Amino acid sequence: AQKVTQAQTEISVVEKEDVTLDCVYETRDTTYYLFWYKQPPSGELVFLIRRNSFDEQNEISGRYSWNFQKSTSSFNFTITASQVVDSAVYFCALSEPYQNNNDMRFGAGTRLTVKP
Amino acid sequence: ETGVTQTPRHLVMGMTNKKSLKCEQHLGHNAMYWYKQSAKKPLELMFVYSLEERVENNSVPSRFSPECPNSSHLFLHLHTLQPEDSALYLCASSQDTRGGSTDTQYFGPGTRLTVL
């Protein structure tokens, strides 16, 4: 069963537009962790954020913000005033520490292209 | 500067060759991971080592053989691979996370493997 769903395969925006990347997860645990990673063309997955299931506060870091809603099992990621350097594949991931030896389950990723 | 390094960055090998991928982490972590990233497929966890012991092997074919001589180094030995094994192989590290907590995994830049 798919644990993490990123329904948007590809998104293309023009620079300075805001863009939201969706992530829906599935778990029966009350304790879990959610992550976002960025994978630029160089290939390395760059860690962006980790959020535990007991902290539903939204987070903002510069142009990045995250909206965690347990009621809809979603952990969406918004980039404000996008830039060309934001072009990358973005992965959402779920970790369930009491199951699966703490494996991270990744979504399929969303490829974001920001055009100048 | 990345805390996780991988060599080589690119590798082309024939099906009868034997080669090894190397990963080194400089973050003081004691868990290391191998992932496979194929085109159009989610990241697949291959192996997990914690405190230099293999704790998980996700039914990976025996032509992939991991080795973890210490907590800073991880190898993936390759022999008699198939063309479908061509992929980006990513290494990651984290703190040992068994027992109900999750620490963030930090990734290396990957090795792009092509099997002819």
mmCIF file with all atom_site columns, C-alpha atoms in Angstrom:
data_model
loop_
_atom_site.group_PDB
_atom_site.id
_atom_site.type_symbol
_atom_site.label_atom_id
_atom_site.label_alt_id
_atom_site.label_comp_id
_atom_site.label_asym_id
_atom_site.label_entity_id
_atom_site.label_seq_id
_atom_site.pdbx_PDB_ins_code
_atom_site.Cartn_x
_atom_site.Cartn_y
_atom_site.Cartn_z
_atom_site.occupancy
_atom_site.B_iso_or_equiv
_atom_site.pdbx_formal_charge
_atom_site.auth_seq_id
_atom_site.auth_comp_id
_atom_site.auth_asym_id
_atom_site.auth_atom_id
_atom_site.pdbx_PDB_model_num
ATOM 1   C CA . ALA A 1 1   ? 0.000  0.000   0.000   1.00 0.00 ? 1   ALA A CA 1
ATOM 2   C CA . GLN A 1 2   ? 1.212  3.458   -0.856  1.00 0.00 ? 2   GLN A CA 1
ATOM 3   C CA . LYS A 1 3   ? 2.148  5.205   2.351   1.00 0.00 ? 3   LYS A CA 1
ATOM 4   C CA . VAL A 1 4   ? 3.000  8.565   0.856   1.00 0.00 ? 4   VAL A CA 1
ATOM 5   C CA . THR A 1 5   ? 1.246  10.044  -2.134  1.00 0.00 ? 5   THR A CA 1
ATOM 6   C CA . GLN A 1 6   ? 2.496  12.988  -4.107  1.00 0.00 ? 6   GLN A CA 1
ATOM 7   C CA . ALA A 1 7   ? -0.188 13.314  -6.715  1.00 0.00 ? 7   ALA A CA 1
ATOM 8   C CA . GLN A 1 8   ? 1.546  16.048  -8.680  1.00 0.00 ? 8   GLN A CA 1
ATOM 9   C CA . THR A 1 9   ? 4.133  14.445  -10.912 1.00 0.00 ? 9   THR A CA 1
ATOM 10  C CA . GLU A 1 10  ? 5.323  17.675  -12.494 1.00 0.00 ? 10  GLU A CA 1
ATOM 11  C CA . ILE A 1 11  ? 4.640  21.338  -11.879 1.00 0.00 ? 11  ILE A CA 1
ATOM 12  C CA . SER A 1 12  ? 5.850  24.221  -13.975 1.00 0.00 ? 12  SER A CA 1
ATOM 13  C CA . VAL A 1 13  ? 5.635  27.835  -12.813 1.00 0.00 ? 13  VAL A CA 1
ATOM 14  C CA . VAL A 1 14  ? 7.099  31.146  -13.788 1.00 0.00 ? 14  VAL A CA 1
ATOM 15  C CA . GLU A 1 15  ? 9.564  32.827  -11.485 1.00 0.00 ? 15  GLU A CA 1
ATOM 16  C CA . LYS A 1 16  ? 8.016  34.767  -8.583  1.00 0.00 ? 16  LYS A CA 1
ATOM 17  C CA . GLU A 1 17  ? 4.872  32.662  -8.584  1.00 0.00 ? 17  GLU A CA 1
ATOM 18  C CA . ASP A 1 18  ? 3.884  30.833  -5.417  1.00 0.00 ? 18  ASP A CA 1
ATOM 19  C CA . VAL A 1 19  ? 3.629  27.064  -5.688  1.00 0.00 ? 19  VAL A CA 1
ATOM 20  C CA . THR A 1 20  ? 2.313  24.375  -3.354  1.00 0.00 ? 20  THR A CA 1
ATOM 21  C CA . LEU A 1 21  ? 3.463  20.774  -3.458  1.00 0.00 ? 21  LEU A CA 1
ATOM 22  C CA . ASP A 1 22  ? 0.990  18.299  -2.020  1.00 0.00 ? 22  ASP A CA 1
ATOM 23  C CA . CYS A 1 23  ? 1.759  15.328  0.177   1.00 0.00 ? 23  CYS A CA 1
ATOM 24  C CA . VAL A 1 24  ? -0.785 12.909  1.623   1.00 0.00 ? 24  VAL A CA 1
ATOM 25  C CA . TYR A 1 25  ? 0.304  10.135  3.929   1.00 0.00 ? 25  TYR A CA 1
ATOM 26  C CA . GLU A 1 26  ? -1.203 7.025   5.424   1.00 0.00 ? 26  GLU A CA 1
ATOM 27  C CA . THR A 1 27  ? -0.461 5.590   8.848   1.00 0.00 ? 27  THR A CA 1
ATOM 28  C CA . ARG A 1 28  ? -2.235 3.953   11.752  1.00 0.00 ? 28  ARG A CA 1
ATOM 29  C CA . ASP A 1 29  ? 0.385  5.045   14.247  1.00 0.00 ? 29  ASP A CA 1
ATOM 30  C CA . THR A 1 30  ? -0.025 8.006   16.535  1.00 0.00 ? 30  THR A CA 1
ATOM 31  C CA . THR A 1 31  ? 3.715  8.625   16.563  1.00 0.00 ? 31  THR A CA 1
ATOM 32  C CA . TYR A 1 32  ? 5.272  9.294   13.204  1.00 0.00 ? 32  TYR A CA 1
ATOM 33  C CA . TYR A 1 33  ? 7.542  11.737  11.426  1.00 0.00 ? 33  TYR A CA 1
ATOM 34  C CA . LEU A 1 34  ? 7.215  13.531  8.142   1.00 0.00 ? 34  LEU A CA 1
ATOM 35  C CA . PHE A 1 35  ? 10.003 14.890  5.993   1.00 0.00 ? 35  PHE A CA 1
ATOM 36  C CA . TRP A 1 36  ? 10.589 16.921  2.867   1.00 0.00 ? 36  TRP A CA 1
ATOM 37  C CA . TYR A 1 37  ? 13.713 16.584  0.768   1.00 0.00 ? 37  TYR A CA 1
ATOM 38  C CA . LYS A 1 38  ? 14.871 18.468  -2.302  1.00 0.00 ? 38  LYS A CA 1
ATOM 39  C CA . GLN A 1 39  ? 16.783 16.711  -5.071  1.00 0.00 ? 39  GLN A CA 1
ATOM 40  C CA . PRO A 1 40  ? 18.456 19.139  -7.474  1.00 0.00 ? 40  PRO A CA 1
ATOM 41  C CA . PRO A 1 41  ? 19.910 17.905  -10.772 1.00 0.00 ? 41  PRO A CA 1
ATOM 42  C CA . SER A 1 42  ? 23.177 17.070  -9.009  1.00 0.00 ? 42  SER A CA 1
ATOM 43  C CA . GLY A 1 43  ? 21.375 14.141  -7.392  1.00 0.00 ? 43  GLY A CA 1
ATOM 44  C CA . GLU A 1 44  ? 21.895 14.661  -3.683  1.00 0.00 ? 44  GLU A CA 1
ATOM 45  C CA . LEU A 1 45  ? 18.791 14.668  -1.507  1.00 0.00 ? 45  LEU A CA 1
ATOM 46  C CA . VAL A 1 46  ? 18.876 17.815  0.585   1.00 0.00 ? 46  VAL A CA 1
ATOM 47  C CA . PHE A 1 47  ? 16.996 17.701  3.869   1.00 0.00 ? 47  PHE A CA 1
ATOM 48  C CA . LEU A 1 48  ? 14.460 20.506  4.252   1.00 0.00 ? 48  LEU A CA 1
ATOM 49  C CA . ILE A 1 49  ? 12.286 19.738  7.251   1.00 0.00 ? 49  ILE A CA 1
ATOM 50  C CA . ARG A 1 50  ? 11.259 17.100  9.761   1.00 0.00 ? 50  ARG A CA 1
ATOM 51  C CA . ARG A 1 51  ? 7.994  17.256  11.648  1.00 0.00 ? 51  ARG A CA 1
ATOM 52  C CA . ASN A 1 52  ? 6.675  14.898  14.306  1.00 0.00 ? 52  ASN A CA 1
ATOM 53  C CA . SER A 1 53  ? 3.048  13.923  14.590  1.00 0.00 ? 53  SER A CA 1
ATOM 54  C CA . PHE A 1 54  ? 2.518  15.787  17.849  1.00 0.00 ? 54  PHE A CA 1
ATOM 55  C CA . ASP A 1 55  ? 3.490  19.143  16.461  1.00 0.00 ? 55  ASP A CA 1
ATOM 56  C CA . GLU A 1 56  ? 0.877  20.526  14.104  1.00 0.00 ? 56  GLU A CA 1
ATOM 57  C CA . GLN A 1 57  ? 2.205  24.035  14.081  1.00 0.00 ? 57  GLN A CA 1
ATOM 58  C CA . ASN A 1 58  ? 2.890  25.303  10.629  1.00 0.00 ? 58  ASN A CA 1
ATOM 59  C CA . GLU A 1 59  ? 6.463  26.247  9.936   1.00 0.00 ? 59  GLU A CA 1
ATOM 60  C CA . ILE A 1 60  ? 7.998  28.983  7.872   1.00 0.00 ? 60  ILE A CA 1
ATOM 61  C CA . SER A 1 61  ? 11.619 29.180  6.822   1.00 0.00 ? 61  SER A CA 1
ATOM 62  C CA . GLY A 1 62  ? 12.318 32.053  4.495   1.00 0.00 ? 62  GLY A CA 1
ATOM 63  C CA . ARG A 1 63  ? 10.354 31.468  1.303   1.00 0.00 ? 63  ARG A CA 1
ATOM 64  C CA . TYR A 1 64  ? 9.435  27.943  2.381   1.00 0.00 ? 64  TYR A CA 1
ATOM 65  C CA . SER A 1 65  ? 6.425  27.044  4.485   1.00 0.00 ? 65  SER A CA 1
ATOM 66  C CA . TRP A 1 66  ? 4.804  23.812  5.503   1.00 0.00 ? 66  TRP A CA 1
ATOM 67  C CA . ASN A 1 67  ? 1.182  23.112  6.367   1.00 0.00 ? 67  ASN A CA 1
ATOM 68  C CA . PHE A 1 68  ? 0.675  19.993  8.477   1.00 0.00 ? 68  PHE A CA 1
ATOM 69  C CA . GLN A 1 69  ? -2.943 18.898  8.891   1.00 0.00 ? 69  GLN A CA 1
ATOM 70  C CA . LYS A 1 70  ? -3.584 15.622  10.671  1.00 0.00 ? 70  LYS A CA 1
ATOM 71  C CA . SER A 1 71  ? -7.293 15.821  9.927   1.00 0.00 ? 71  SER A CA 1
ATOM 72  C CA . THR A 1 72  ? -6.580 15.373  6.229   1.00 0.00 ? 72  THR A CA 1
ATOM 73  C CA . SER A 1 73  ? -3.287 13.457  6.631   1.00 0.00 ? 73  SER A CA 1
ATOM 74  C CA . SER A 1 74  ? -1.508 16.065  4.601   1.00 0.00 ? 74  SER A CA 1
ATOM 75  C CA . PHE A 1 75  ? 1.838  17.797  4.857   1.00 0.00 ? 75  PHE A CA 1
ATOM 76  C CA . ASN A 1 76  ? 1.955  20.325  2.059   1.00 0.00 ? 76  ASN A CA 1
ATOM 77  C CA . PHE A 1 77  ? 4.924  22.448  1.097   1.00 0.00 ? 77  PHE A CA 1
ATOM 78  C CA . THR A 1 78  ? 4.647  25.967  -0.295  1.00 0.00 ? 78  THR A CA 1
ATOM 79  C CA . ILE A 1 79  ? 7.368  27.980  -1.960  1.00 0.00 ? 79  ILE A CA 1
ATOM 80  C CA . THR A 1 80  ? 6.638  31.680  -2.069  1.00 0.00 ? 80  THR A CA 1
ATOM 81  C CA . ALA A 1 81  ? 8.062  33.856  -4.832  1.00 0.00 ? 81  ALA A CA 1
ATOM 82  C CA . SER A 1 82  ? 9.677  30.907  -6.558  1.00 0.00 ? 82  SER A CA 1
ATOM 83  C CA . GLN A 1 83  ? 13.104 31.199  -8.116  1.00 0.00 ? 83  GLN A CA 1
ATOM 84  C CA . VAL A 1 84  ? 14.860 29.288  -10.874 1.00 0.00 ? 84  VAL A CA 1
ATOM 85  C CA . VAL A 1 85  ? 17.123 27.692  -8.250  1.00 0.00 ? 85  VAL A CA 1
ATOM 86  C CA . ASP A 1 86  ? 14.061 26.052  -6.739  1.00 0.00 ? 86  ASP A CA 1
ATOM 87  C CA . SER A 1 87  ? 13.842 23.789  -9.780  1.00 0.00 ? 87  SER A CA 1
ATOM 88  C CA . ALA A 1 88  ? 14.283 20.258  -8.474  1.00 0.00 ? 88  ALA A CA 1
ATOM 89  C CA . VAL A 1 89  ? 12.434 17.104  -7.563  1.00 0.00 ? 89  VAL A CA 1
ATOM 90  C CA . TYR A 1 90  ? 10.855 17.328  -4.131  1.00 0.00 ? 90  TYR A CA 1
ATOM 91  C CA . PHE A 1 91  ? 10.168 14.248  -2.045  1.00 0.00 ? 91  PHE A CA 1
ATOM 92  C CA . CYS A 1 92  ? 7.868  13.841  0.919   1.00 0.00 ? 92  CYS A CA 1
ATOM 93  C CA . ALA A 1 93  ? 8.616  10.944  3.280   1.00 0.00 ? 93  ALA A CA 1
ATOM 94  C CA . LEU A 1 94  ? 7.063  9.223   6.281   1.00 0.00 ? 94  LEU A CA 1
ATOM 95  C CA . SER A 1 95  ? 8.790  7.404   9.110   1.00 0.00 ? 95  SER A CA 1
ATOM 96  C CA . GLU A 1 96  ? 6.963  5.213   11.602  1.00 0.00 ? 96  GLU A CA 1
ATOM 97  C CA . PRO A 1 97  ? 9.417  4.567   14.436  1.00 0.00 ? 97  PRO A CA 1
ATOM 98  C CA . TYR A 1 98  ? 7.490  1.692   15.987  1.00 0.00 ? 98  TYR A CA 1
ATOM 99  C CA . GLN A 1 99  ? 7.298  -0.176  12.714  1.00 0.00 ? 99  GLN A CA 1
ATOM 100 C CA . ASN A 1 100 ? 9.581  -1.194  9.905   1.00 0.00 ? 100 ASN A CA 1
ATOM 101 C CA . ASN A 1 101 ? 12.795 -0.482  11.812  1.00 0.00 ? 101 ASN A CA 1
ATOM 102 C CA . ASN A 1 102 ? 12.251 3.195   11.231  1.00 0.00 ? 102 ASN A CA 1
ATOM 103 C CA . ASP A 1 103 ? 12.378 2.973   7.458   1.00 0.00 ? 103 ASP A CA 1
ATOM 104 C CA . MET A 1 104 ? 11.470 6.096   5.585   1.00 0.00 ? 104 MET A CA 1
ATOM 105 C CA . ARG A 1 105 ? 8.757  5.653   2.977   1.00 0.00 ? 105 ARG A CA 1
ATOM 106 C CA . PHE A 1 106 ? 9.186  8.126   0.166   1.00 0.00 ? 106 PHE A CA 1
ATOM 107 C CA . GLY A 1 107 ? 6.592  9.487   -2.173  1.00 0.00 ? 107 GLY A CA 1
ATOM 108 C CA . ALA A 1 108 ? 7.202  9.354   -5.906  1.00 0.00 ? 108 ALA A CA 1
ATOM 109 C CA . GLY A 1 109 ? 8.336  12.957  -5.944  1.00 0.00 ? 109 GLY A CA 1
ATOM 110 C CA . THR A 1 110 ? 7.154  16.129  -7.648  1.00 0.00 ? 110 THR A CA 1
ATOM 111 C CA . ARG A 1 111 ? 9.350  17.680  -10.318 1.00 0.00 ? 111 ARG A CA 1
ATOM 112 C CA . LEU A 1 112 ? 9.182  21.448  -10.039 1.00 0.00 ? 112 LEU A CA 1
ATOM 113 C CA . THR A 1 113 ? 10.383 23.592  -12.918 1.00 0.00 ? 113 THR A CA 1
ATOM 114 C CA . VAL A 1 114 ? 10.626 27.313  -12.361 1.00 0.00 ? 114 VAL A CA 1
ATOM 115 C CA . LYS A 1 115 ? 11.012 29.256  -15.573 1.00 0.00 ? 115 LYS A CA 1
ATOM 116 C CA . PRO A 1 116 ? 12.618 32.681  -15.709 1.00 0.00 ? 116 PRO A CA 1
ATOM 117 C CA . GLU B 2 1   ? 30.295 20.854  2.248   1.00 0.00 ? 1   GLU B CA 1
ATOM 118 C CA . THR B 2 2   ? 28.327 17.637  2.457   1.00 0.00 ? 2   THR B CA 1
ATOM 119 C CA . GLY B 2 3   ? 28.650 15.417  5.501   1.00 0.00 ? 3   GLY B CA 1
ATOM 120 C CA . VAL B 2 4   ? 28.155 12.297  3.388   1.00 0.00 ? 4   VAL B CA 1
ATOM 121 C CA . THR B 2 5   ? 30.441 11.592  0.465   1.00 0.00 ? 5   THR B CA 1
ATOM 122 C CA . GLN B 2 6   ? 30.166 8.931   -2.198  1.00 0.00 ? 6   GLN B CA 1
ATOM 123 C CA . THR B 2 7   ? 32.654 7.662   -4.745  1.00 0.00 ? 7   THR B CA 1
ATOM 124 C CA . PRO B 2 8   ? 32.685 7.264   -7.610  1.00 0.00 ? 8   PRO B CA 1
ATOM 125 C CA . ARG B 2 9   ? 30.058 9.726   -8.768  1.00 0.00 ? 9   ARG B CA 1
ATOM 126 C CA . HIS B 2 10  ? 29.643 7.934   -12.073 1.00 0.00 ? 10  HIS B CA 1
ATOM 127 C CA . LEU B 2 11  ? 30.334 4.310   -12.952 1.00 0.00 ? 11  LEU B CA 1
ATOM 128 C CA . VAL B 2 12  ? 29.899 2.361   -16.156 1.00 0.00 ? 12  VAL B CA 1
ATOM 129 C CA . MET B 2 13  ? 30.392 -1.375  -15.956 1.00 0.00 ? 13  MET B CA 1
ATOM 130 C CA . GLY B 2 14  ? 29.793 -4.477  -17.957 1.00 0.00 ? 14  GLY B CA 1
ATOM 131 C CA . MET B 2 15  ? 27.671 -7.319  -16.695 1.00 0.00 ? 15  MET B CA 1
ATOM 132 C CA . THR B 2 16  ? 30.712 -9.450  -15.883 1.00 0.00 ? 16  THR B CA 1
ATOM 133 C CA . ASN B 2 17  ? 32.591 -6.772  -13.974 1.00 0.00 ? 17  ASN B CA 1
ATOM 134 C CA . LYS B 2 18  ? 33.049 -6.467  -10.239 1.00 0.00 ? 18  LYS B CA 1
ATOM 135 C CA . LYS B 2 19  ? 33.055 -3.009  -8.750  1.00 0.00 ? 19  LYS B CA 1
ATOM 136 C CA . SER B 2 20  ? 32.423 -1.340  -5.399  1.00 0.00 ? 20  SER B CA 1
ATOM 137 C CA . LEU B 2 21  ? 30.657 1.824   -4.354  1.00 0.00 ? 21  LEU B CA 1
ATOM 138 C CA . LYS B 2 22  ? 31.974 3.677   -1.346  1.00 0.00 ? 22  LYS B CA 1
ATOM 139 C CA . CYS B 2 23  ? 30.205 5.909   1.123   1.00 0.00 ? 23  CYS B CA 1
ATOM 140 C CA . GLU B 2 24  ? 31.733 7.863   3.985   1.00 0.00 ? 24  GLU B CA 1
ATOM 141 C CA . GLN B 2 25  ? 29.959 9.982   6.571   1.00 0.00 ? 25  GLN B CA 1
ATOM 142 C CA . HIS B 2 26  ? 31.568 12.692  8.681   1.00 0.00 ? 26  HIS B CA 1
ATOM 143 C CA . LEU B 2 27  ? 28.574 13.411  10.912  1.00 0.00 ? 27  LEU B CA 1
ATOM 144 C CA . GLY B 2 28  ? 29.268 11.093  13.833  1.00 0.00 ? 28  GLY B CA 1
ATOM 145 C CA . HIS B 2 29  ? 26.259 8.951   12.975  1.00 0.00 ? 29  HIS B CA 1
ATOM 146 C CA . ASN B 2 30  ? 26.033 5.240   13.632  1.00 0.00 ? 30  ASN B CA 1
ATOM 147 C CA . ALA B 2 31  ? 23.427 4.133   11.110  1.00 0.00 ? 31  ALA B CA 1
ATOM 148 C CA . MET B 2 32  ? 23.982 3.991   7.363   1.00 0.00 ? 32  MET B CA 1
ATOM 149 C CA . TYR B 2 33  ? 21.733 3.158   4.446   1.00 0.00 ? 33  TYR B CA 1
ATOM 150 C CA . TRP B 2 34  ? 21.846 2.223   0.773   1.00 0.00 ? 34  TRP B CA 1
ATOM 151 C CA . TYR B 2 35  ? 19.006 3.316   -1.482  1.00 0.00 ? 35  TYR B CA 1
ATOM 152 C CA . LYS B 2 36  ? 18.349 2.684   -5.144  1.00 0.00 ? 36  LYS B CA 1
ATOM 153 C CA . GLN B 2 37  ? 16.662 5.339   -7.254  1.00 0.00 ? 37  GLN B CA 1
ATOM 154 C CA . SER B 2 38  ? 15.505 4.155   -10.669 1.00 0.00 ? 38  SER B CA 1
ATOM 155 C CA . ALA B 2 39  ? 13.780 6.258   -13.239 1.00 0.00 ? 39  ALA B CA 1
ATOM 156 C CA . LYS B 2 40  ? 10.088 6.603   -12.544 1.00 0.00 ? 40  LYS B CA 1
ATOM 157 C CA . LYS B 2 41  ? 10.219 4.599   -9.309  1.00 0.00 ? 41  LYS B CA 1
ATOM 158 C CA . PRO B 2 42  ? 10.219 5.763   -5.692  1.00 0.00 ? 42  PRO B CA 1
ATOM 159 C CA . LEU B 2 43  ? 13.387 5.486   -3.687  1.00 0.00 ? 43  LEU B CA 1
ATOM 160 C CA . GLU B 2 44  ? 13.916 1.898   -2.647  1.00 0.00 ? 44  GLU B CA 1
ATOM 161 C CA . LEU B 2 45  ? 15.677 1.083   0.600   1.00 0.00 ? 45  LEU B CA 1
ATOM 162 C CA . MET B 2 46  ? 18.212 -1.684  -0.001  1.00 0.00 ? 46  MET B CA 1
ATOM 163 C CA . PHE B 2 47  ? 20.206 -2.107  3.201   1.00 0.00 ? 47  PHE B CA 1
ATOM 164 C CA . VAL B 2 48  ? 20.380 -0.634  6.678   1.00 0.00 ? 48  VAL B CA 1
ATOM 165 C CA . TYR B 2 49  ? 23.328 -0.893  9.020   1.00 0.00 ? 49  TYR B CA 1
ATOM 166 C CA . SER B 2 50  ? 23.152 0.240   12.624  1.00 0.00 ? 50  SER B CA 1
ATOM 167 C CA . LEU B 2 51  ? 26.239 0.124   14.822  1.00 0.00 ? 51  LEU B CA 1
ATOM 168 C CA . GLU B 2 52  ? 27.937 -1.758  11.993  1.00 0.00 ? 52  GLU B CA 1
ATOM 169 C CA . GLU B 2 53  ? 25.385 -4.560  12.051  1.00 0.00 ? 53  GLU B CA 1
ATOM 170 C CA . ARG B 2 54  ? 23.019 -5.175  9.206   1.00 0.00 ? 54  ARG B CA 1
ATOM 171 C CA . VAL B 2 55  ? 19.506 -4.681  10.545  1.00 0.00 ? 55  VAL B CA 1
ATOM 172 C CA . GLU B 2 56  ? 17.573 -4.833  7.332   1.00 0.00 ? 56  GLU B CA 1
ATOM 173 C CA . ASN B 2 57  ? 17.876 -6.266  3.875   1.00 0.00 ? 57  ASN B CA 1
ATOM 174 C CA . ASN B 2 58  ? 14.886 -5.565  1.719   1.00 0.00 ? 58  ASN B CA 1
ATOM 175 C CA . SER B 2 59  ? 15.087 -8.703  -0.408  1.00 0.00 ? 59  SER B CA 1
ATOM 176 C CA . VAL B 2 60  ? 17.888 -7.351  -2.504  1.00 0.00 ? 60  VAL B CA 1
ATOM 177 C CA . PRO B 2 61  ? 19.458 -9.755  -5.049  1.00 0.00 ? 61  PRO B CA 1
ATOM 178 C CA . SER B 2 62  ? 22.702 -11.341 -3.941  1.00 0.00 ? 62  SER B CA 1
ATOM 179 C CA . ARG B 2 63  ? 24.611 -9.632  -6.753  1.00 0.00 ? 63  ARG B CA 1
ATOM 180 C CA . PHE B 2 64  ? 24.566 -6.627  -4.388  1.00 0.00 ? 64  PHE B CA 1
ATOM 181 C CA . SER B 2 65  ? 26.703 -7.199  -1.316  1.00 0.00 ? 65  SER B CA 1
ATOM 182 C CA . PRO B 2 66  ? 27.040 -4.532  1.388   1.00 0.00 ? 66  PRO B CA 1
ATOM 183 C CA . GLU B 2 67  ? 29.888 -4.109  3.813   1.00 0.00 ? 67  GLU B CA 1
ATOM 184 C CA . CYS B 2 68  ? 30.125 -1.821  6.825   1.00 0.00 ? 68  CYS B CA 1
ATOM 185 C CA . PRO B 2 69  ? 33.602 -2.044  8.370   1.00 0.00 ? 69  PRO B CA 1
ATOM 186 C CA . ASN B 2 70  ? 32.958 0.801   10.830  1.00 0.00 ? 70  ASN B CA 1
ATOM 187 C CA . SER B 2 71  ? 30.315 3.396   11.563  1.00 0.00 ? 71  SER B CA 1
ATOM 188 C CA . SER B 2 72  ? 31.798 5.902   9.126   1.00 0.00 ? 72  SER B CA 1
ATOM 189 C CA . HIS B 2 73  ? 32.152 3.735   6.045   1.00 0.00 ? 73  HIS B CA 1
ATOM 190 C CA . LEU B 2 74  ? 29.758 1.750   3.939   1.00 0.00 ? 74  LEU B CA 1
ATOM 191 C CA . PHE B 2 75  ? 30.443 -0.173  0.752   1.00 0.00 ? 75  PHE B CA 1
ATOM 192 C CA . LEU B 2 76  ? 28.252 -1.767  -1.852  1.00 0.00 ? 76  LEU B CA 1
ATOM 193 C CA . HIS B 2 77  ? 30.016 -4.513  -3.779  1.00 0.00 ? 77  HIS B CA 1
ATOM 194 C CA . LEU B 2 78  ? 28.611 -5.222  -7.209  1.00 0.00 ? 78  LEU B CA 1
ATOM 195 C CA . HIS B 2 79  ? 29.066 -8.304  -9.370  1.00 0.00 ? 79  HIS B CA 1
ATOM 196 C CA . THR B 2 80  ? 27.352 -9.758  -12.422 1.00 0.00 ? 80  THR B CA 1
ATOM 197 C CA . LEU B 2 81  ? 24.841 -6.951  -12.552 1.00 0.00 ? 81  LEU B CA 1
ATOM 198 C CA . GLN B 2 82  ? 22.036 -6.649  -15.058 1.00 0.00 ? 82  GLN B CA 1
ATOM 199 C CA . PRO B 2 83  ? 21.148 -3.655  -17.224 1.00 0.00 ? 83  PRO B CA 1
ATOM 200 C CA . GLU B 2 84  ? 18.039 -3.086  -15.094 1.00 0.00 ? 84  GLU B CA 1
ATOM 201 C CA . ASP B 2 85  ? 20.342 -2.408  -12.156 1.00 0.00 ? 85  ASP B CA 1
ATOM 202 C CA . SER B 2 86  ? 21.306 0.879   -13.794 1.00 0.00 ? 86  SER B CA 1
ATOM 203 C CA . ALA B 2 87  ? 20.211 3.577   -11.363 1.00 0.00 ? 87  ALA B CA 1
ATOM 204 C CA . LEU B 2 88  ? 21.333 6.240   -8.943  1.00 0.00 ? 88  LEU B CA 1
ATOM 205 C CA . TYR B 2 89  ? 22.595 4.625   -5.747  1.00 0.00 ? 89  TYR B CA 1
ATOM 206 C CA . LEU B 2 90  ? 22.286 6.872   -2.725  1.00 0.00 ? 90  LEU B CA 1
ATOM 207 C CA . CYS B 2 91  ? 23.901 6.486   0.636   1.00 0.00 ? 91  CYS B CA 1
ATOM 208 C CA . ALA B 2 92  ? 22.517 8.078   3.790   1.00 0.00 ? 92  ALA B CA 1
ATOM 209 C CA . SER B 2 93  ? 23.377 8.211   7.456   1.00 0.00 ? 93  SER B CA 1
ATOM 210 C CA . SER B 2 94  ? 21.591 9.016   10.702  1.00 0.00 ? 94  SER B CA 1
ATOM 211 C CA . GLN B 2 95  ? 21.780 8.373   14.393  1.00 0.00 ? 95  GLN B CA 1
ATOM 212 C CA . ASP B 2 96  ? 20.716 4.891   15.414  1.00 0.00 ? 96  ASP B CA 1
ATOM 213 C CA . THR B 2 97  ? 16.963 5.218   15.506  1.00 0.00 ? 97  THR B CA 1
ATOM 214 C CA . ARG B 2 98  ? 15.661 1.935   16.786  1.00 0.00 ? 98  ARG B CA 1
ATOM 215 C CA . GLY B 2 99  ? 13.439 2.161   19.799  1.00 0.00 ? 99  GLY B CA 1
ATOM 216 C CA . GLY B 2 100 ? 10.796 4.684   19.010  1.00 0.00 ? 100 GLY B CA 1
ATOM 217 C CA . SER B 2 101 ? 12.531 7.767   17.763  1.00 0.00 ? 101 SER B CA 1
ATOM 218 C CA . THR B 2 102 ? 13.517 8.997   14.370  1.00 0.00 ? 102 THR B CA 1
ATOM 219 C CA . ASP B 2 103 ? 16.536 10.988  13.426  1.00 0.00 ? 103 ASP B CA 1
ATOM 220 C CA . THR B 2 104 ? 16.909 12.672  10.092  1.00 0.00 ? 104 THR B CA 1
ATOM 221 C CA . GLN B 2 105 ? 18.732 10.837  7.341   1.00 0.00 ? 105 GLN B CA 1
ATOM 222 C CA . TYR B 2 106 ? 21.357 12.843  5.490   1.00 0.00 ? 106 TYR B CA 1
ATOM 223 C CA . PHE B 2 107 ? 22.166 11.794  1.969   1.00 0.00 ? 107 PHE B CA 1
ATOM 224 C CA . GLY B 2 108 ? 25.256 11.721  -0.167  1.00 0.00 ? 108 GLY B CA 1
ATOM 225 C CA . PRO B 2 109 ? 25.351 12.888  -3.787  1.00 0.00 ? 109 PRO B CA 1
ATOM 226 C CA . GLY B 2 110 ? 24.872 9.396   -5.168  1.00 0.00 ? 110 GLY B CA 1
ATOM 227 C CA . THR B 2 111 ? 26.653 7.197   -7.669  1.00 0.00 ? 111 THR B CA 1
ATOM 228 C CA . ARG B 2 112 ? 25.123 7.088   -11.135 1.00 0.00 ? 112 ARG B CA 1
ATOM 229 C CA . LEU B 2 113 ? 25.576 3.488   -12.244 1.00 0.00 ? 113 LEU B CA 1
ATOM 230 C CA . THR B 2 114 ? 25.177 2.313   -15.817 1.00 0.00 ? 114 THR B CA 1
ATOM 231 C CA . VAL B 2 115 ? 25.330 -1.402  -16.570 1.00 0.00 ? 115 VAL B CA 1
ATOM 232 C CA . LEU B 2 116 ? 25.997 -2.252  -20.194 1.00 0.00 ? 116 LEU B CA 1
#
